[in-house]
Amino acid sequence: MSRPKNQNYKGHGLPKGKEREQRALIRFKTTLMNTLMDVLRHRPGWVEVKDEGEWDFYWCDVSWLRENFDHTYMDEHVRISHFRNHYELTRKNYMVKNLKRFRKQLEREAGKLEAAKCDFFPKTFEMPCEYHLFVEEFRKNPGITWIMKPVARSQGKGIFLFRKLKDIMDWRKGTVGKKLTSMETLPPRSTINPSGSHDTRTSDDQKDETPVESYVAQRYIENPYLIGGRKFDLRVYVLVMSYIPLRAWLYRDGFARFSNTRFTLSSIDDQYVHLTNVAVQKTSPDYHPKKGCKWMLQRFRQYLASEHGPQAVETLFRDMDNIFVKSLQSVQKVMISDKHCFELYGYDILIDQDLKPWLLEVNASPSLTASSQEDYELKTCLLEDTLHVVDMEARLTGREKRVGGFDLMWNDGPVSGEEGAPDLSGMGTCVTNTHLGMLACREGVGARGATRWERRQPGTAVSELDVRFTSCVMLSKGLNFSVPRL
């Protein structure tokens, strides 16, 4: 990156030194006051800077990125927490657009069987630009349920289900917020162009034209897998350190997020039935803040093994691995892969009754605010391990396949979980280095006696963290699980 010559130039990481030399002092900056701040402040050798102070590491929000990235010079070792055009994967309409394009590319280059590996997202239309295509599809399958989602909002805001075209007409007129209780009153609208910059015109400038907020209309999964009669989805964490070449890590831990009310299709207006977002569920009158509405992924995987057997669960989790890799590959050629950037994505996956995983969305800023003590421990470990992989201290050799709870999933090709060279043929014959939802126990600790790896102190040296884990046996019988009481 060349150094700008205008007065708005900001430089970070100066003075320049030997890039991979171990650093005793890391200057960090963030505006997030949650688990992230706790981890950063307790990391030995890391010092917080505020305001316009010089920094080496910035866990920024996407608004800072949009406004400042192109005007900021960063030294070799400096890192920030987003890729410049992250929205290619994390905005719902762009994600689907890129997946559709990638599927067509695979069909041309590798055939229909390979392209079919991208069939993991529901039929989706961007609104309003694909409205007529949607109407044509809608009329082919009358009576089914569709879900409308704003492309650039999160935490369940603005989402509603529908079965009648009349509801879409209300949305196009801008009255849906008044008619549906599950959609909050819309704020003054701003539009976002494909470059990610906001249209900052005032409401007075827009009196004569009221733009319809961009949404996606998506076929609703009407047969979700239920536990205790409740719908849930999975939150899984993927850390991308580079797009060219693609280098991605999969975190072993995560959680299932449950709805607070038993599932039914007879009431499509009840957000406590259909939306699993914690931000939505915690507003339920009978929500219990101490119990929360989450299961850890290890518990979920063991439950499935007890119900369906280990082989069916292994197939399901391999199908999820495919979702992570294919979705990243779909944006690999369009993503600006700046060496200063990394991204911790939060994937939302829904499982249906046939144990098929569906990709709902990918979050650029997954919540780092804990909803329970167990959630706090998970996110603390997740963030500590993220910082170990980002490796500001320059401790790693670059040959690691596992760092803390992260397993190297893709390194310009699939990473083998066994010794020897990875399979690069594309035939899928290697055992991939992914262990999502597996119990990672220290040697000598029984599978029943540990549900997560040993708690680590922030800043512990990587060599000390690299505790050898045994692959715990996933028992398919004798597991005393009860359905979640939420």
Coordinates of C-alpha atoms in Angstrom, one line a residue, residues 12-333:
H12 CA 0.0 3.3 12.0
G13 CA 2.7 1.0 13.2
L14 CA 5.5 3.4 12.7
P15 CA 8.5 3.4 13.1
K16 CA 9.1 0.5 10.8
G17 CA 11.1 -2.4 12.1
K18 CA 11.8 -6.0 11.2
E19 CA 8.4 -7.3 10.4
R20 CA 8.6 -10.8 11.9
E21 CA 10.8 -9.8 14.9
Q22 CA 9.0 -10.8 18.1
R23 CA 7.3 -7.7 19.7
A24 CA 7.2 -7.1 23.4
L25 CA 4.7 -4.2 23.1
I26 CA 1.5 -4.3 21.1
R27 CA -0.6 -1.1 20.9
F28 CA -4.3 -2.0 20.4
K29 CA -7.5 0.0 19.8
T30 CA -11.2 -1.0 19.8
T31 CA -14.5 0.6 20.5
L32 CA -16.2 -2.6 21.6
M33 CA -16.9 -2.7 25.4
N34 CA -17.5 -6.4 25.8
T35 CA -15.6 -9.7 26.1
L36 CA -13.2 -8.4 23.5
M37 CA -12.1 -5.5 25.7
D38 CA -11.6 -7.9 28.6
V39 CA -9.3 -10.2 26.6
L40 CA -7.3 -7.3 25.0
R41 CA -6.7 -5.6 28.3
H42 CA -5.5 -8.8 30.1
R43 CA -3.2 -9.8 27.3
P44 CA 0.4 -9.4 28.5
G45 CA 2.4 -6.8 26.6
W46 CA -0.7 -5.2 25.0
V47 CA -1.4 -1.6 25.7
E48 CA -4.6 0.3 24.9
V49 CA -4.5 3.5 22.9
K50 CA -7.4 5.9 22.5
D51 CA -8.5 8.7 20.2
E52 CA -5.8 9.4 17.6
G53 CA -3.0 7.5 19.2
E54 CA -0.8 5.2 17.0
W55 CA -1.9 1.6 17.1
D56 CA -0.6 -1.8 15.9
F57 CA -3.8 -3.7 16.2
Y58 CA -7.3 -2.4 15.7
W59 CA -10.5 -4.4 16.2
C60 CA -12.6 -1.9 14.2
D61 CA -16.2 -1.6 13.3
V62 CA -17.3 -1.7 9.7
S63 CA -18.2 2.0 9.7
W64 CA -14.6 3.0 10.5
L65 CA -13.4 0.7 7.8
R66 CA -15.6 2.3 5.2
E67 CA -14.6 5.9 6.2
N68 CA -10.9 5.4 6.9
F69 CA -9.3 2.4 5.3
D70 CA -8.5 4.1 2.0
H71 CA -6.8 7.0 3.8
T72 CA -4.7 5.0 6.3
Y73 CA -1.1 3.9 5.8
M74 CA -0.3 0.7 7.8
D75 CA 3.1 -0.7 8.4
E76 CA 3.8 -4.4 7.6
H77 CA 2.9 -5.8 11.0
V78 CA -0.3 -3.9 11.5
R79 CA -3.6 -5.8 11.6
I80 CA -7.3 -4.8 11.4
S81 CA -10.3 -7.0 12.0
H82 CA -12.1 -6.7 8.6
F83 CA -11.4 -7.0 4.9
R84 CA -12.2 -3.9 2.9
N85 CA -15.2 -5.3 1.0
H86 CA -16.3 -7.9 3.6
Y87 CA -19.9 -7.2 2.6
E88 CA -19.4 -9.5 -0.5
L89 CA -20.0 -12.4 1.9
T90 CA -21.8 -10.8 4.9
R91 CA -24.6 -8.9 3.1
K92 CA -27.4 -11.3 2.5
N93 CA -28.0 -10.3 -1.1
Y94 CA -24.3 -10.2 -2.1
M95 CA -23.7 -13.6 -0.5
V96 CA -26.4 -15.2 -2.5
K97 CA -25.3 -13.4 -5.7
N98 CA -21.8 -14.7 -5.3
L99 CA -22.9 -18.2 -4.5
K100 CA -25.1 -18.3 -7.5
R101 CA -22.3 -17.1 -9.7
F102 CA -19.9 -19.6 -8.2
R103 CA -22.3 -22.4 -8.7
K104 CA -22.6 -21.6 -12.4
Q105 CA -18.8 -21.4 -12.7
L106 CA -18.4 -24.9 -11.1
E107 CA -21.0 -26.3 -13.4
R108 CA -19.1 -25.0 -16.5
E109 CA -15.7 -26.1 -15.2
A110 CA -16.4 -29.3 -13.2
G111 CA -19.9 -30.5 -14.0
K112 CA -23.2 -30.6 -12.3
L113 CA -22.2 -33.0 -9.5
E114 CA -19.6 -30.5 -8.3
A115 CA -21.9 -27.6 -8.7
A116 CA -24.5 -29.4 -6.6
K117 CA -22.2 -29.0 -3.7
C118 CA -23.3 -25.4 -3.6
D119 CA -27.0 -26.3 -3.0
F120 CA -26.9 -25.4 0.6
F121 CA -28.9 -22.1 0.6
P122 CA -32.6 -21.7 0.2
K123 CA -34.1 -20.3 -3.0
T124 CA -33.6 -16.5 -2.7
F125 CA -34.5 -13.4 -4.5
E126 CA -33.2 -9.8 -4.0
M127 CA -36.0 -7.3 -3.5
P128 CA -37.2 -5.1 -5.1
C129 CA -34.9 -5.7 -8.2
E130 CA -36.0 -9.4 -8.6
Y131 CA -39.6 -8.9 -7.6
H132 CA -41.0 -10.2 -10.9
L133 CA -38.8 -13.3 -10.8
F134 CA -40.0 -13.9 -7.2
V135 CA -43.7 -13.5 -8.1
E136 CA -43.2 -16.1 -10.9
E137 CA -41.6 -18.5 -8.4
F138 CA -44.2 -17.7 -5.7
R139 CA -47.1 -18.7 -8.0
K140 CA -45.5 -22.0 -8.9
N141 CA -45.7 -23.1 -5.2
P142 CA -48.8 -21.5 -3.7
G143 CA -49.3 -21.8 0.1
I144 CA -45.6 -22.3 1.1
T145 CA -44.0 -19.9 3.6
W146 CA -41.4 -17.3 2.7
I147 CA -39.2 -15.1 4.9
M148 CA -38.2 -11.5 4.2
K149 CA -34.9 -10.2 5.6
P150 CA -33.3 -6.8 5.3
V151 CA -29.9 -7.3 3.6
A152 CA -27.9 -5.0 5.9
R153 CA -29.4 -5.5 9.3
S154 CA -28.7 -8.0 12.1
Q155 CA -30.1 -9.4 15.3
G156 CA -33.4 -10.4 13.7
K157 CA -34.4 -6.7 13.0
G158 CA -36.9 -6.2 10.2
I159 CA -37.6 -9.9 9.5
F160 CA -41.1 -11.2 8.8
L161 CA -42.7 -14.3 7.4
F162 CA -45.5 -14.3 4.8
R163 CA -47.7 -16.5 2.6
K164 CA -49.6 -13.8 0.6
L165 CA -48.3 -11.5 -2.0
K166 CA -50.4 -8.8 -0.3
D167 CA -47.7 -8.6 2.4
I168 CA -45.1 -7.9 -0.2
M169 CA -47.2 -5.1 -1.6
D170 CA -47.5 -3.6 1.9
W171 CA -43.7 -3.8 2.2
R172 CA -43.2 -2.1 -1.2
K173 CA -45.4 0.7 -0.1
G174 CA -43.3 1.0 3.1
T175 CA -46.3 0.1 5.4
V176 CA -45.2 -3.3 6.5
G177 CA -43.5 -1.9 9.6
K178 CA -46.9 -0.7 10.8
K179 CA -48.8 -3.9 10.0
L180 CA -46.4 -6.6 11.3
T181 CA -45.4 -6.7 15.0
S182 CA -42.1 -8.5 14.2
M183 CA -40.7 -5.5 12.3
E184 CA -39.7 -2.4 14.1
T185 CA -40.4 1.1 12.8
L186 CA -37.8 1.8 10.2
P187 CA -35.3 4.6 10.8
P188 CA -34.7 7.3 8.3
R189 CA -33.5 5.3 5.3
S190 CA -30.0 5.5 3.7
T191 CA -29.1 3.5 0.7
I192 CA -25.9 1.6 0.2
N193 CA -24.2 1.4 -3.1
P194 CA -22.2 -1.6 -4.3
S195 CA -19.0 0.0 -3.1
G196 CA -20.3 0.0 0.4
S197 CA -20.6 3.7 0.8
H198 CA -23.7 5.3 2.3
D199 CA -26.0 7.7 0.5
T200 CA -25.9 10.6 3.0
R201 CA -28.7 12.7 1.5
T202 CA -31.0 14.2 4.1
S203 CA -34.7 13.3 4.4
D204 CA -35.6 16.7 2.8
D205 CA -33.7 15.7 -0.3
Q206 CA -35.7 12.5 -0.5
K207 CA -39.2 13.8 -0.1
D208 CA -40.1 13.0 -3.7
E209 CA -38.5 9.6 -3.7
T210 CA -38.8 7.1 -0.8
P211 CA -36.5 4.2 -1.6
V212 CA -37.6 0.8 -0.6
E213 CA -35.1 -0.8 1.8
S214 CA -33.3 -3.7 0.1
Y215 CA -34.5 -7.1 1.3
V216 CA -34.1 -10.7 0.3
A217 CA -37.1 -13.0 -0.1
Q218 CA -36.1 -16.5 0.9
R219 CA -38.0 -19.8 0.9
Y220 CA -38.5 -20.6 4.6
I221 CA -37.3 -24.0 5.8
E222 CA -40.6 -25.5 7.0
N223 CA -39.1 -28.7 8.3
P224 CA -36.4 -27.7 10.7
Y225 CA -34.8 -30.2 13.0
L226 CA -36.4 -29.8 16.5
I227 CA -35.1 -30.5 19.9
G228 CA -37.6 -30.4 22.7
G229 CA -40.1 -29.1 20.1
R230 CA -38.0 -26.0 19.5
K231 CA -36.3 -24.6 16.5
F232 CA -32.6 -23.7 16.6
D233 CA -29.7 -22.7 14.5
L234 CA -25.9 -23.1 14.9
R235 CA -23.4 -20.4 15.3
V236 CA -20.0 -21.5 14.0
Y237 CA -16.8 -19.4 13.9
V238 CA -14.4 -19.3 10.9
L239 CA -11.3 -17.2 10.9
V240 CA -9.9 -16.1 7.5
M241 CA -6.3 -14.8 7.5
S242 CA -6.0 -14.4 3.7
Y243 CA -8.1 -14.8 0.6
I244 CA -5.1 -15.0 -1.8
P245 CA -4.2 -17.6 -1.1
L246 CA -7.2 -18.7 0.9
R247 CA -6.2 -19.5 4.4
A248 CA -9.1 -20.3 6.8
W249 CA -9.3 -21.7 10.3
L250 CA -12.4 -23.4 11.9
Y251 CA -13.1 -23.1 15.6
R252 CA -14.1 -26.3 17.4
D253 CA -16.5 -24.7 19.7
G254 CA -19.8 -22.8 19.0
F255 CA -23.4 -23.1 20.1
A256 CA -26.9 -23.9 19.1
R257 CA -29.4 -21.0 19.7
F258 CA -32.9 -22.1 20.5
S259 CA -36.2 -20.4 20.2
N260 CA -38.1 -19.7 23.4
T261 CA -41.4 -21.1 22.1
R262 CA -42.3 -24.5 20.6
F263 CA -42.3 -24.6 16.8
T264 CA -45.4 -24.4 14.8
L265 CA -46.3 -23.1 11.3
S266 CA -49.8 -22.1 12.3
S267 CA -48.5 -18.8 13.7
I268 CA -46.0 -17.2 11.3
D269 CA -46.2 -13.8 13.0
D270 CA -44.7 -15.0 16.3
Q271 CA -41.0 -14.1 16.3
Y272 CA -40.3 -16.2 19.4
V273 CA -41.3 -19.3 17.4
H274 CA -39.3 -18.6 14.2
L275 CA -36.3 -16.4 15.1
T276 CA -33.5 -17.9 17.1
N277 CA -31.5 -14.6 17.6
V278 CA -30.7 -14.1 21.2
A279 CA -31.5 -10.4 20.8
V280 CA -35.0 -11.4 19.9
Q281 CA -35.5 -14.3 22.4
K282 CA -34.3 -12.3 25.4
T283 CA -37.3 -10.0 25.0
S284 CA -39.7 -12.9 25.5
P285 CA -41.8 -12.5 28.7
D286 CA -40.7 -15.9 30.0
Y287 CA -37.0 -15.7 29.0
H288 CA -34.8 -16.9 31.8
P289 CA -31.5 -14.9 31.6
K290 CA -29.5 -17.4 33.7
K291 CA -30.5 -20.5 31.7
G292 CA -30.3 -18.6 28.4
C293 CA -31.3 -20.4 25.2
K294 CA -28.0 -22.0 24.1
W295 CA -26.4 -25.4 23.9
M296 CA -22.6 -25.8 23.3
L297 CA -21.8 -27.5 20.1
Q298 CA -20.2 -30.5 21.9
R299 CA -23.4 -31.2 23.7
F300 CA -25.4 -30.8 20.4
R301 CA -23.1 -33.2 18.6
Q302 CA -23.4 -35.8 21.3
Y303 CA -27.1 -35.5 21.4
L304 CA -27.3 -36.1 17.6
A305 CA -25.0 -39.1 17.9
S306 CA -27.2 -40.6 20.6
E307 CA -30.3 -40.1 18.3
H308 CA -28.9 -40.9 14.8
G309 CA -25.6 -42.6 15.3
P310 CA -22.0 -41.3 14.8
Q311 CA -21.9 -41.9 11.0
A312 CA -24.9 -39.7 10.3
V313 CA -23.5 -37.0 12.5
E314 CA -20.1 -37.2 10.8
T315 CA -21.8 -36.8 7.4
L316 CA -23.7 -33.8 8.7
F317 CA -20.6 -32.1 10.0
R318 CA -18.6 -32.8 6.7
D319 CA -21.5 -31.2 4.8
M320 CA -21.0 -28.1 7.1
D321 CA -17.3 -28.1 6.3
N322 CA -18.3 -28.0 2.6
I323 CA -20.5 -24.9 3.3
F324 CA -17.6 -23.0 4.9
V325 CA -15.2 -23.8 2.1
K326 CA -17.5 -23.2 -0.8
S327 CA -18.9 -19.9 0.6
L328 CA -15.3 -18.6 1.0
Q329 CA -14.3 -19.7 -2.4
S330 CA -17.4 -18.0 -3.9
V331 CA -16.0 -14.6 -2.9
Q332 CA -12.3 -15.3 -3.2
K333 CA -11.8 -13.6 -6.6

